[in-house]
Coordinates of C-alpha atoms in Angstrom, one line a residue:
M1 CA 23.6 79.5 102.0
A2 CA 26.6 78.4 100.0
E3 CA 30.2 79.0 101.3
P4 CA 32.0 81.9 99.8
T5 CA 34.7 80.9 97.3
P6 CA 38.3 81.6 98.1
A7 CA 38.4 84.3 95.5
A8 CA 35.2 86.0 97.0
T9 CA 36.8 85.8 100.5
T10 CA 40.0 87.4 99.3
A11 CA 38.0 90.2 97.6
A12 CA 35.9 90.8 100.7
A13 CA 39.1 91.1 102.9
P14 CA 39.5 94.8 104.2
M15 CA 42.5 96.7 103.1
N16 CA 44.9 98.0 105.8
T17 CA 43.9 101.5 107.0
R18 CA 46.2 104.3 107.5
A19 CA 45.6 104.0 111.2
E20 CA 46.7 100.3 111.2
A21 CA 49.7 101.2 109.2
E22 CA 50.7 103.9 111.7
A23 CA 50.0 101.3 114.7
A24 CA 52.4 98.9 113.0
P25 CA 55.6 98.3 115.2
P26 CA 58.6 100.2 113.9
I27 CA 61.3 98.5 112.0
T28 CA 64.2 97.6 114.4
P29 CA 67.1 95.2 114.2
E30 CA 65.0 92.7 116.0
N31 CA 62.2 92.5 113.4
A32 CA 63.8 93.6 110.2
L33 CA 63.8 90.2 108.6
L34 CA 63.5 89.7 104.8
E35 CA 60.9 87.2 103.5
G36 CA 62.2 83.8 103.4
R37 CA 65.2 84.6 105.8
R38 CA 65.8 83.0 109.1
R39 CA 67.7 84.1 112.1
P40 CA 69.0 82.0 115.2
G41 CA 67.0 82.6 118.4
F42 CA 64.1 84.5 116.5
Q43 CA 60.9 82.7 115.8
K44 CA 58.3 84.2 113.5
D45 CA 54.5 83.5 114.2
L46 CA 53.7 80.1 112.7
P47 CA 50.5 79.4 110.7
E48 CA 47.7 77.4 112.4
R49 CA 48.5 73.8 113.0
I50 CA 47.2 71.3 110.4
E51 CA 46.1 67.9 111.8
Q52 CA 46.1 65.1 109.4
M53 CA 45.5 61.3 109.8
N54 CA 47.1 58.9 107.5
T55 CA 46.2 55.4 108.5
G56 CA 48.6 53.8 106.1
A57 CA 51.8 55.7 107.3
V58 CA 54.6 53.8 108.8
R59 CA 55.6 55.0 112.3
P60 CA 59.3 55.9 112.9
P61 CA 61.4 53.3 114.8
P62 CA 61.9 54.1 118.5
P63 CA 65.2 55.8 119.5
E64 CA 66.5 52.5 120.8
A65 CA 66.7 51.2 117.3
F66 CA 69.7 53.7 116.5
Y67 CA 73.2 52.9 117.6
G68 CA 75.4 55.7 118.9
K69 CA 74.2 56.1 122.5
E70 CA 75.3 59.1 124.5
G71 CA 78.7 58.7 126.0
E72 CA 79.6 55.8 123.6
V73 CA 83.3 56.2 122.3
Y74 CA 83.7 55.3 118.6
P75 CA 87.0 53.9 116.9
D76 CA 87.9 57.4 115.8
G77 CA 88.3 58.4 119.6
I78 CA 85.4 60.9 119.6
E79 CA 82.8 60.7 122.5
R80 CA 79.3 61.0 121.2
T81 CA 77.3 63.6 123.4
E82 CA 74.1 62.8 121.7
M83 CA 72.5 60.0 119.6
N84 CA 74.1 59.8 116.2
V85 CA 73.7 57.6 113.1
A86 CA 77.1 57.0 111.5
V87 CA 77.4 57.7 107.8
P88 CA 80.3 57.8 105.4
D89 CA 82.5 61.0 105.0
R90 CA 79.8 63.6 104.3
W91 CA 82.1 65.5 102.1
R92 CA 82.8 62.6 99.9
I93 CA 79.7 60.7 99.9
T94 CA 79.3 61.2 96.0
S95 CA 82.8 62.1 95.0
S96 CA 83.9 58.7 96.4
L97 CA 82.3 57.1 93.3
C98 CA 84.4 59.3 90.9
P99 CA 86.6 57.1 88.6
S100 CA 90.3 57.2 89.4
G101 CA 91.5 55.4 86.3
G102 CA 90.8 55.7 82.6
D103 CA 87.5 53.8 82.9
R104 CA 84.6 56.3 82.7
S105 CA 81.8 53.8 82.3
I106 CA 80.3 54.7 85.6
Y107 CA 79.1 57.8 83.9
T108 CA 76.8 55.8 81.8
L109 CA 75.0 54.5 84.9
Y110 CA 75.3 57.8 86.7
P111 CA 75.5 60.6 84.2
N112 CA 75.0 63.3 86.8
L113 CA 78.0 62.1 88.6
R114 CA 80.2 64.3 86.2
A115 CA 79.0 67.4 88.2
V116 CA 81.1 66.4 91.2
C117 CA 84.1 64.7 89.7
H118 CA 86.7 67.5 89.1
S119 CA 90.4 68.0 89.2
T120 CA 92.1 69.3 92.4
L121 CA 93.4 72.2 90.3
D122 CA 89.7 73.3 89.7
P123 CA 88.9 76.1 92.1
F124 CA 85.3 76.4 91.2
H125 CA 84.1 73.1 92.6
H126 CA 84.7 71.2 95.9
N127 CA 88.4 70.9 96.3
V128 CA 90.5 69.6 99.2
L129 CA 93.2 72.3 98.3
K130 CA 90.6 75.1 98.9
G131 CA 89.3 73.9 102.2
D132 CA 86.0 72.6 100.9
K133 CA 86.7 69.1 102.1
P134 CA 88.9 68.0 105.3
I135 CA 92.3 66.4 104.8
P136 CA 91.7 62.6 104.2
A137 CA 92.5 60.5 107.2
K138 CA 95.1 58.6 105.0
D139 CA 96.9 61.8 104.0
K140 CA 96.8 63.4 107.5
P141 CA 100.2 63.8 109.3
G142 CA 100.4 62.2 112.6
F143 CA 100.9 65.4 114.5
L144 CA 97.4 66.6 113.6
K145 CA 95.1 65.3 116.3
G146 CA 91.4 64.9 115.8
N147 CA 89.3 65.4 112.8
D148 CA 88.1 68.3 110.7
W149 CA 91.5 69.6 109.6
F150 CA 91.4 71.7 106.5
F151 CA 94.1 72.8 104.1
I152 CA 93.7 75.8 102.0
V153 CA 96.1 77.0 99.2
N154 CA 95.9 80.4 97.8
A155 CA 98.1 81.6 94.6
I156 CA 97.6 85.0 92.9
S157 CA 99.4 86.5 89.9
D158 CA 99.3 90.2 89.8
T159 CA 100.6 92.0 86.6
I160 CA 100.9 95.7 86.3
V161 CA 101.8 97.8 83.3
E162 CA 101.9 101.5 84.2
P163 CA 102.9 104.4 81.8
R164 CA 102.8 107.7 83.6
S165 CA 104.0 111.3 83.8
F166 CA 104.7 113.4 86.8
P167 CA 107.0 116.4 87.5
I168 CA 110.6 115.0 87.5
P169 CA 113.3 117.1 88.7
V170 CA 116.5 117.4 86.7
G171 CA 119.6 115.9 88.4
N172 CA 121.8 118.4 90.1
Q173 CA 125.2 116.8 89.2
T174 CA 124.3 115.1 86.0
T175 CA 121.5 114.5 83.5
D176 CA 120.7 111.9 80.8
R177 CA 119.6 115.1 78.7
P178 CA 122.5 117.6 78.6
G179 CA 120.4 120.4 77.1
S180 CA 118.1 120.5 80.2
D181 CA 118.4 123.9 82.0
D182 CA 114.9 123.9 83.9
T183 CA 114.1 122.6 87.2
F184 CA 112.0 119.9 85.8
G185 CA 112.9 117.6 82.9
N186 CA 111.1 115.0 80.8
P187 CA 108.0 113.9 82.9
H188 CA 107.3 110.5 81.2
S189 CA 108.1 107.2 82.9
L190 CA 107.2 103.5 82.9
V191 CA 106.6 101.0 85.7
L192 CA 106.3 97.2 85.1
A193 CA 105.7 94.8 88.1
Q194 CA 104.9 91.2 88.4
T195 CA 103.9 89.8 91.8
F196 CA 103.3 86.3 92.8
I197 CA 101.4 85.8 96.1
T198 CA 101.4 82.2 97.5
G199 CA 99.7 81.4 100.8
V200 CA 98.9 78.3 102.7
S201 CA 96.5 77.9 105.7
L202 CA 96.0 75.0 107.9
L203 CA 92.8 75.1 110.2
K204 CA 90.7 72.9 112.5
G205 CA 87.0 73.3 112.7
Q206 CA 83.8 73.0 110.8
T207 CA 83.8 76.6 109.6
V208 CA 80.4 76.5 107.9
F209 CA 78.7 77.6 111.1
K210 CA 81.5 78.8 113.4
P211 CA 85.0 80.2 113.4
P212 CA 87.9 77.8 113.2
I213 CA 89.4 76.5 116.5
V214 CA 93.0 77.1 115.3
E215 CA 94.6 78.4 112.2
Y216 CA 98.1 78.5 111.0
R217 CA 98.8 80.8 107.9
L218 CA 101.7 81.7 105.8
T219 CA 101.8 84.1 103.0
L220 CA 104.7 85.0 100.8
A221 CA 104.9 87.7 98.1
T222 CA 107.6 87.6 95.3
Q223 CA 107.9 90.7 93.0
V224 CA 109.9 91.6 90.0
N225 CA 109.7 95.2 89.1
Y226 CA 111.2 97.5 86.3
V227 CA 111.1 101.2 86.3
N228 CA 112.3 103.6 83.6
V229 CA 112.6 107.4 84.0
P230 CA 114.3 110.0 81.9
E231 CA 116.4 111.6 84.7
R232 CA 119.2 110.4 86.8
R233 CA 119.1 110.5 90.7
V234 CA 115.4 109.9 90.7
L235 CA 115.9 106.0 91.2
N236 CA 119.3 106.2 93.0
V237 CA 121.1 108.8 95.1
K238 CA 124.3 108.0 92.9
P239 CA 124.4 110.1 89.7
S240 CA 126.5 107.3 88.1
K241 CA 123.5 104.9 88.1
N242 CA 121.3 104.5 85.2
S243 CA 117.9 106.0 84.9
D244 CA 116.2 102.6 84.8
R245 CA 116.2 99.8 87.3
L246 CA 115.3 96.1 87.6
D247 CA 114.7 94.8 91.1
H248 CA 113.2 91.7 92.9
F249 CA 112.1 90.9 96.5
V250 CA 110.4 88.2 98.4
G251 CA 108.4 89.4 101.4
V252 CA 106.6 87.6 104.2
Q253 CA 103.1 89.2 104.4
E254 CA 101.4 86.8 106.7
A255 CA 102.8 84.5 109.2
F256 CA 100.4 84.1 112.3
I257 CA 98.7 81.6 114.5
D258 CA 94.9 82.3 115.4
Y259 CA 93.6 80.4 118.3
H260 CA 89.9 80.2 119.5
L261 CA 89.7 81.1 123.2
G262 CA 87.3 78.9 125.1
K263 CA 83.8 77.6 124.2
Y264 CA 81.2 79.5 122.4
D265 CA 79.0 81.5 124.7
N266 CA 75.7 80.5 123.0
S267 CA 74.1 78.8 120.0
R268 CA 74.9 81.9 117.8
F269 CA 78.6 81.1 118.1
D270 CA 79.8 84.5 119.6
F271 CA 83.6 84.0 120.1
F272 CA 86.9 85.4 121.2
S273 CA 90.1 84.8 119.2
L274 CA 93.7 85.5 119.6
R275 CA 96.0 86.0 116.7
V276 CA 99.8 86.3 117.0
G277 CA 102.4 87.1 114.1
I278 CA 102.6 89.0 111.0
Q279 CA 98.9 89.8 110.1
P280 CA 96.9 92.2 108.1
F281 CA 94.9 94.9 109.9
Q282 CA 92.8 97.9 108.8
Q283 CA 91.6 100.3 111.4
D284 CA 88.5 101.6 109.5
F285 CA 86.1 100.9 106.7
R286 CA 88.0 102.6 103.9
G287 CA 91.7 102.6 105.1
F288 CA 92.0 106.3 105.9
L289 CA 94.2 105.8 108.8
F290 CA 96.0 102.5 108.9
Q291 CA 96.1 99.5 106.6
D292 CA 99.1 97.3 106.5
E293 CA 100.6 93.8 107.3
N294 CA 102.8 94.0 110.4
L295 CA 104.1 92.0 113.5
G296 CA 101.5 92.0 116.3
I297 CA 99.1 90.5 118.7
R298 CA 95.3 91.0 118.2
L299 CA 92.4 89.9 120.3
F300 CA 89.0 90.0 118.4
G301 CA 85.6 88.6 118.7
N302 CA 82.0 89.3 118.5
R303 CA 78.7 89.5 120.6
D304 CA 75.0 89.7 120.2
N305 CA 74.7 87.4 117.2
N306 CA 77.5 89.2 115.4
R307 CA 75.9 92.6 115.8
L308 CA 78.7 93.9 118.0
Q309 CA 82.5 93.2 116.9
F310 CA 85.6 94.5 118.6
N311 CA 89.4 94.4 118.0
L312 CA 92.2 95.0 120.4
A313 CA 95.7 95.0 119.0
A314 CA 99.2 95.9 119.7
I315 CA 101.6 96.3 116.5
R316 CA 105.2 96.9 115.9
R317 CA 105.8 98.1 112.3
L318 CA 108.1 96.1 110.1
E319 CA 110.7 97.7 107.8
K320 CA 109.7 97.7 104.0
D321 CA 111.5 96.9 101.0
T322 CA 111.9 100.2 99.2
N323 CA 111.0 99.2 95.7
S324 CA 108.3 96.7 96.3
G325 CA 106.7 97.9 99.6
L326 CA 106.7 94.2 100.8
N327 CA 107.7 93.4 104.4
S328 CA 111.4 92.9 105.0
V329 CA 111.8 90.4 108.0
V330 CA 115.7 90.4 107.6
Q331 CA 115.7 93.9 109.1
T332 CA 115.2 94.8 112.8
P333 CA 111.5 95.9 113.2
R334 CA 111.1 99.7 113.6
H335 CA 110.7 101.6 116.8
D336 CA 107.2 102.6 115.8
Y337 CA 104.5 101.1 118.0
I338 CA 100.7 101.1 117.3
F339 CA 98.0 100.3 120.0
L340 CA 94.5 100.0 118.4
A341 CA 91.0 99.3 119.8
N342 CA 87.8 99.6 117.8
M343 CA 84.1 98.4 118.2
F344 CA 81.5 97.9 115.5
R345 CA 77.7 97.9 116.1
Q346 CA 75.5 96.9 113.2
D347 CA 72.1 98.6 112.7
F348 CA 73.1 101.7 114.8
P349 CA 71.9 104.3 114.8
V350 CA 69.3 103.1 112.1
V351 CA 68.7 99.7 110.6
G352 CA 71.1 99.0 107.7
L353 CA 73.9 101.3 109.0
T354 CA 77.0 100.0 110.9
S355 CA 78.9 102.3 113.2
Q356 CA 82.4 102.1 114.4
V357 CA 84.2 103.8 117.3
S358 CA 88.0 103.7 117.4
V359 CA 91.0 104.8 119.5
T360 CA 94.5 104.5 117.9
Y361 CA 97.8 105.3 119.8
N362 CA 100.9 105.8 117.6
M363 CA 104.2 105.9 119.7
N364 CA 107.2 106.6 117.6
R365 CA 110.7 106.3 119.2
E366 CA 113.0 106.8 116.1
K367 CA 114.7 110.1 117.0
N368 CA 118.0 108.4 117.3
H369 CA 117.6 106.0 114.3
V370 CA 118.9 106.9 110.8
E371 CA 117.4 105.0 108.0
I372 CA 118.8 105.0 104.5
D373 CA 116.6 103.2 101.9
D374 CA 117.6 100.6 99.3
N375 CA 118.4 103.4 96.8
G376 CA 120.5 105.4 99.0
F377 CA 118.1 108.2 100.0
P378 CA 117.5 109.1 103.7
T379 CA 114.0 108.2 105.1
R380 CA 114.4 108.9 108.6
P381 CA 114.7 111.6 109.7
A382 CA 113.2 113.3 106.6
L383 CA 115.4 116.0 105.0
L384 CA 113.1 118.8 105.9
G385 CA 113.7 121.8 108.2
N386 CA 116.4 121.3 110.7
L387 CA 117.0 117.7 109.6
R388 CA 116.9 116.3 113.2
G389 CA 115.3 113.1 114.3
R390 CA 112.0 113.1 115.9
N391 CA 110.0 111.2 118.6
Y392 CA 106.2 111.8 118.7
D393 CA 103.0 110.5 120.4
V394 CA 99.7 110.8 118.8
V395 CA 96.2 109.6 119.6
Y396 CA 93.6 109.2 116.9
V397 CA 89.9 109.2 118.1
G398 CA 87.7 108.2 115.4
Y399 CA 83.9 107.5 114.4
A400 CA 82.8 105.9 111.1
T401 CA 79.7 104.6 109.6
D402 CA 79.1 102.4 106.6
G403 CA 75.9 100.8 105.1
H404 CA 72.8 102.4 103.8
I405 CA 69.8 104.6 104.9
G406 CA 67.0 103.5 102.8
R407 CA 68.3 103.5 99.3
I408 CA 71.3 105.8 100.0
N409 CA 74.6 104.0 100.5
L410 CA 76.8 106.0 103.0
T411 CA 80.3 105.7 104.2
S412 CA 81.6 108.4 106.5
Q413 CA 84.7 108.9 108.7
L414 CA 85.8 111.5 111.4
Y415 CA 89.2 111.6 113.0
G416 CA 90.8 113.9 115.6
A417 CA 94.7 113.5 116.2
F418 CA 95.9 114.7 119.5
G419 CA 99.5 114.5 120.9
E420 CA 103.0 115.8 121.1
D421 CA 105.8 116.2 118.6
R422 CA 109.3 116.5 120.4
N423 CA 110.8 118.3 117.4
N424 CA 109.0 120.7 115.2
F425 CA 111.5 120.8 112.4
F426 CA 110.7 124.5 111.8
N427 CA 111.7 125.7 115.1
S428 CA 113.3 122.7 116.8
E429 CA 111.0 123.0 119.8
K430 CA 108.2 120.7 121.2
A431 CA 104.8 121.2 119.6
K432 CA 101.2 120.0 120.3
I433 CA 99.5 118.0 117.7
Q434 CA 95.8 118.9 117.0
A435 CA 94.5 117.9 113.6
F436 CA 91.2 116.7 112.0
L437 CA 89.9 114.8 109.2
A438 CA 86.4 114.3 107.8
A439 CA 85.2 112.2 104.8
A440 CA 81.9 111.0 103.4
E441 CA 80.8 109.2 100.2
A442 CA 77.2 108.7 99.3
S443 CA 75.9 106.6 96.4
Y444 CA 72.4 105.9 94.8
D445 CA 71.6 102.7 92.9
Y446 CA 69.4 103.0 89.8
D447 CA 69.0 99.9 87.7
F448 CA 72.6 98.9 86.6
L449 CA 73.9 102.4 87.5
R450 CA 75.5 103.7 90.7
F451 CA 76.0 107.4 91.2
R452 CA 78.6 108.6 93.8
V453 CA 79.4 111.9 95.4
S454 CA 82.6 112.3 97.6
G455 CA 84.0 114.8 99.9
L456 CA 87.0 115.0 102.1
Y457 CA 88.6 117.6 104.4
A458 CA 92.0 117.2 106.2
S459 CA 93.2 120.3 108.1
G460 CA 96.4 122.0 107.3
D461 CA 99.0 123.8 109.4
S462 CA 98.5 127.7 109.1
K463 CA 101.4 128.7 111.3
P464 CA 104.6 126.5 110.6
Y465 CA 106.7 128.2 113.2
D466 CA 104.5 128.1 116.3
N467 CA 104.3 125.3 118.8
K468 CA 101.1 123.6 117.4
E469 CA 101.1 121.2 114.4
T470 CA 97.6 121.2 112.7
G471 CA 98.1 119.3 109.5
F472 CA 96.4 116.0 109.6
D473 CA 98.5 112.9 108.7
A474 CA 97.8 109.2 108.9
I475 CA 100.0 106.3 110.0
N476 CA 99.9 104.3 106.7
E477 CA 96.9 105.1 104.7
N478 CA 95.6 103.2 101.7
P479 CA 92.1 104.7 100.9
I480 CA 89.4 103.1 98.9
F481 CA 87.8 106.3 98.2
A482 CA 86.8 108.7 95.3
G483 CA 88.0 106.3 92.6
A484 CA 91.0 104.9 94.8
D485 CA 94.0 104.0 92.6
T486 CA 92.2 104.8 89.4
S487 CA 92.8 108.5 90.4
Y488 CA 95.9 110.3 89.3
W489 CA 96.5 111.9 92.6
I490 CA 96.0 108.8 94.7
R491 CA 97.9 106.7 92.5
Q492 CA 101.2 108.7 91.8
T493 CA 103.8 110.2 94.1
I494 CA 104.9 113.8 93.2
P495 CA 108.2 114.8 94.4
F496 CA 108.4 118.0 96.2
A497 CA 111.3 119.6 94.5
G498 CA 112.7 122.7 95.9
G499 CA 111.4 122.4 99.3
G500 CA 113.2 119.4 100.6
R501 CA 115.4 116.7 99.5
A502 CA 113.9 113.2 98.7
I503 CA 110.5 114.3 99.8
G504 CA 107.1 113.5 98.3
L505 CA 104.3 115.9 98.2
N506 CA 102.0 113.0 98.6
G507 CA 102.5 109.2 98.9
R508 CA 101.7 106.5 96.4
N509 CA 98.2 105.0 96.9
G510 CA 97.4 107.9 99.4
L511 CA 95.4 111.1 99.5
L512 CA 97.2 113.3 102.0
P513 CA 99.9 115.7 101.0
S514 CA 101.9 114.9 104.1
L515 CA 105.4 115.9 102.8
R516 CA 107.0 112.5 103.9
S517 CA 110.1 110.8 102.6
S518 CA 108.1 107.6 102.2
K519 CA 104.7 106.5 103.1
E520 CA 106.0 103.0 104.1
Q521 CA 109.3 104.0 105.6
G522 CA 109.0 107.5 106.7
Q523 CA 107.4 109.1 109.8
S524 CA 104.2 111.0 110.1
N525 CA 104.4 114.7 109.6
F526 CA 101.7 117.0 111.0
N527 CA 103.4 120.2 109.5
N528 CA 101.6 119.9 106.1
P529 CA 99.2 121.9 104.0
G530 CA 96.2 119.7 104.4
F531 CA 93.8 118.6 101.7
I532 CA 90.3 119.1 100.3
L533 CA 88.6 116.9 97.8
A534 CA 85.1 117.2 96.3
G535 CA 84.1 114.8 93.5
V536 CA 81.5 112.9 91.8
G537 CA 81.5 109.4 90.0
A538 CA 79.5 106.8 88.5
D539 CA 79.7 102.9 88.1
A540 CA 77.9 101.1 85.3
D541 CA 77.6 97.3 85.5
L542 CA 76.8 96.8 81.7
T543 CA 76.9 93.0 82.3
P544 CA 77.4 90.7 85.2
T545 CA 81.1 90.5 84.1
F546 CA 81.9 94.0 82.8
R547 CA 81.9 97.3 84.6
L548 CA 82.8 101.0 83.6
S549 CA 83.7 103.5 86.2
G550 CA 84.3 107.2 86.0
N551 CA 85.4 110.0 88.5
V552 CA 85.8 113.7 88.4
N553 CA 87.5 115.2 91.6
H554 CA 88.6 118.7 92.4
L555 CA 91.6 118.9 94.6
S556 CA 93.1 121.7 96.7
F557 CA 95.3 122.5 99.7
A558 CA 93.5 123.4 102.9
N559 CA 96.4 125.9 103.7
T560 CA 99.7 126.7 101.9
A561 CA 101.6 128.3 104.7
T562 CA 103.9 125.3 105.2
L563 CA 104.7 125.0 101.4
Q564 CA 105.4 128.8 101.4
A565 CA 107.9 128.4 104.3
L566 CA 109.6 125.4 102.8
R567 CA 109.9 126.8 99.3
V568 CA 110.5 130.5 100.6
E569 CA 107.7 131.9 98.5
G570 CA 105.4 134.8 99.3
S571 CA 102.2 133.1 98.3
I572 CA 101.1 129.8 96.7
P573 CA 97.3 129.3 95.6
K574 CA 95.4 126.6 97.2
S575 CA 94.0 125.0 94.1
I576 CA 95.7 121.8 92.9
G577 CA 93.5 121.0 89.9
W578 CA 91.0 118.6 88.3
D579 CA 91.6 114.9 88.6
L580 CA 89.7 113.1 85.8
S581 CA 89.7 109.2 85.6
A582 CA 87.8 106.3 84.0
A583 CA 88.3 102.6 84.4
A584 CA 87.0 99.4 82.8
I585 CA 86.9 95.9 84.8
W586 CA 86.2 92.7 83.1
R587 CA 85.7 89.5 85.0
P588 CA 85.3 86.8 82.3
L589 CA 84.3 84.1 84.7
A590 CA 82.1 86.3 86.8
S591 CA 84.3 85.8 89.8
Q592 CA 87.5 87.3 91.2
N593 CA 89.5 84.5 89.8
V594 CA 90.3 86.3 86.6
V595 CA 90.3 90.1 86.5
L596 CA 91.4 92.5 83.8
R597 CA 91.4 96.3 84.6
L598 CA 92.4 99.1 82.3
S599 CA 92.1 102.7 83.9
G600 CA 93.4 106.1 82.8
A601 CA 93.6 109.4 84.6
V602 CA 94.6 113.0 83.8
L603 CA 95.4 115.8 86.2
Q604 CA 94.6 119.3 84.8
P605 CA 96.7 121.5 87.1
S606 CA 95.3 124.6 88.5
K607 CA 97.2 127.6 89.9
G608 CA 98.7 126.1 93.1
F609 CA 100.1 123.1 91.3
K610 CA 101.4 125.1 88.4
D611 CA 103.1 127.6 90.9
L612 CA 104.9 124.5 92.4
F613 CA 105.8 122.4 89.4
A614 CA 105.4 124.2 86.1
K615 CA 108.3 124.2 83.5
Q616 CA 109.5 127.5 82.2
G617 CA 107.1 128.7 79.7
K618 CA 105.2 125.5 79.5
E619 CA 102.1 124.2 80.9
G620 CA 100.8 120.7 80.5
K621 CA 98.6 117.9 81.8
F622 CA 99.9 114.8 83.6
Y623 CA 98.6 111.3 82.9
S624 CA 98.5 107.9 84.6
V625 CA 97.6 104.6 82.8
L626 CA 97.2 101.4 84.8
G627 CA 96.9 98.0 83.1
N628 CA 96.2 95.3 85.8
F629 CA 95.8 91.6 85.1
I630 CA 95.0 89.3 88.1
V631 CA 94.6 85.4 88.1
A632 CA 93.8 83.8 91.4
F633 CA 93.5 80.2 92.3

């Protein structure tokens, strides 16, 4: 009988039954491998062995034919621990053929060589200035011992053009518009800012498969900014100062040493590292609690094939330049200390979702320190209530998730804040802190579209004069949430006129209406109205280089008792209004090296916002336009 053909064999193969499907092992982090992917330490079942005899094949030479015996020391000073074959510098095997003068005749012989011969100013190909190749031996300083030293240069130009409007109080002593007789004047203003970020990093180690052994990094940011507003005493406490300002500042944003501790524990390169100096840190996935660059010491690492990661850090906050927000290292660091611990677990509680637990302790000891910002306005203590300085201790306990469940992308965050404020500025007594935040954002991808829904609740203080503060406030928030800085509410600071002096209802690039003198220079305040956000949005990747985004958010206070007490009003509605925003992002090179972004937002006030900020007999919308041009090397 003839053997069945492969097609017939395939056709005769039985289909998987429902019982077989149900008996299949469940998907776990151990077996959730995509086709064609590999993972260290995990071996898939191999196909049956194929034996083949090739009588004409040449057998490989024996190991003795290779030089590089175990224990042999080479001229470079490295002792070989296993048998090796010496080859030229593997990073420059082909680029060593590139012509260095005007003669390009070698391209005639090797036309494909052009693909590896590029200028050192080209960031898109192998470049010694981008850490793609180690420092050549002839250029390496003598104090750098050993091989595999890499040098990385980063340069970013960030340009901002920002026309905007917000409720601007009329100056008490004088005004640029003598006919003004209302609490609020002309709302229109303009911000221009040019920031140059330059960074260098020197590191040792072959970082393709494992973290560096040691890294030294320095990053400076230089900003020139110009602001024009229609009223005096907005930009400077002195009424004699003009209503526009040109300023500049140089800040040290990173200056740290990162040292790898000990040897790797296994072939998966699980590690411990210690980082000391001015360094960036973000406590949660979206920046709800703390995101900043400060002086600190941080121990971090991973375990279990990078599925478990952890951070332990102690931070002392730096003073900031008022007009740029950059670090000011010429001033004494603040007496504001942060101790953080967090742990991430991938694929928990389900595959595709990462969970994080965190504990953050903020110890503030600035009761006896008075801080006046660069424009002459007091920032500590805030000019609210009894105007007295404050010390406080607060512990934040958090749980967060980020990832996906099936086709649903999900980010969530829960925080509880517990502690003690030594001075409730309403009654000058000690008060317990007990406040909460919950936020979530889910999205669904369909073809080139992503649809998003967002929600956030931050508790507010319902009884300002008691001995419990229940308004949630962060340490230094910078949330990437509900449209981020495309949103009017998140992008703009709204002065809290009539309820305090030099106080903002909210902070720039922040969500919470925390009634602080400054998000960067002020203290946390748990006597605040809280916040509720509900929103929807969508992203459309029309091409690989062009994206459109839109967001609609409804905003409201959780409780207005604090606002009523400060403004001495009988009732203030909770509704803030509708925040409508849209943005276009173009990346002409399909990378982050050149990014152009244009966004616009409108705040349609509701009863609560109108009660606080409406001009006499007038109601209007407020707008924010942001043009951002980034070039990076």
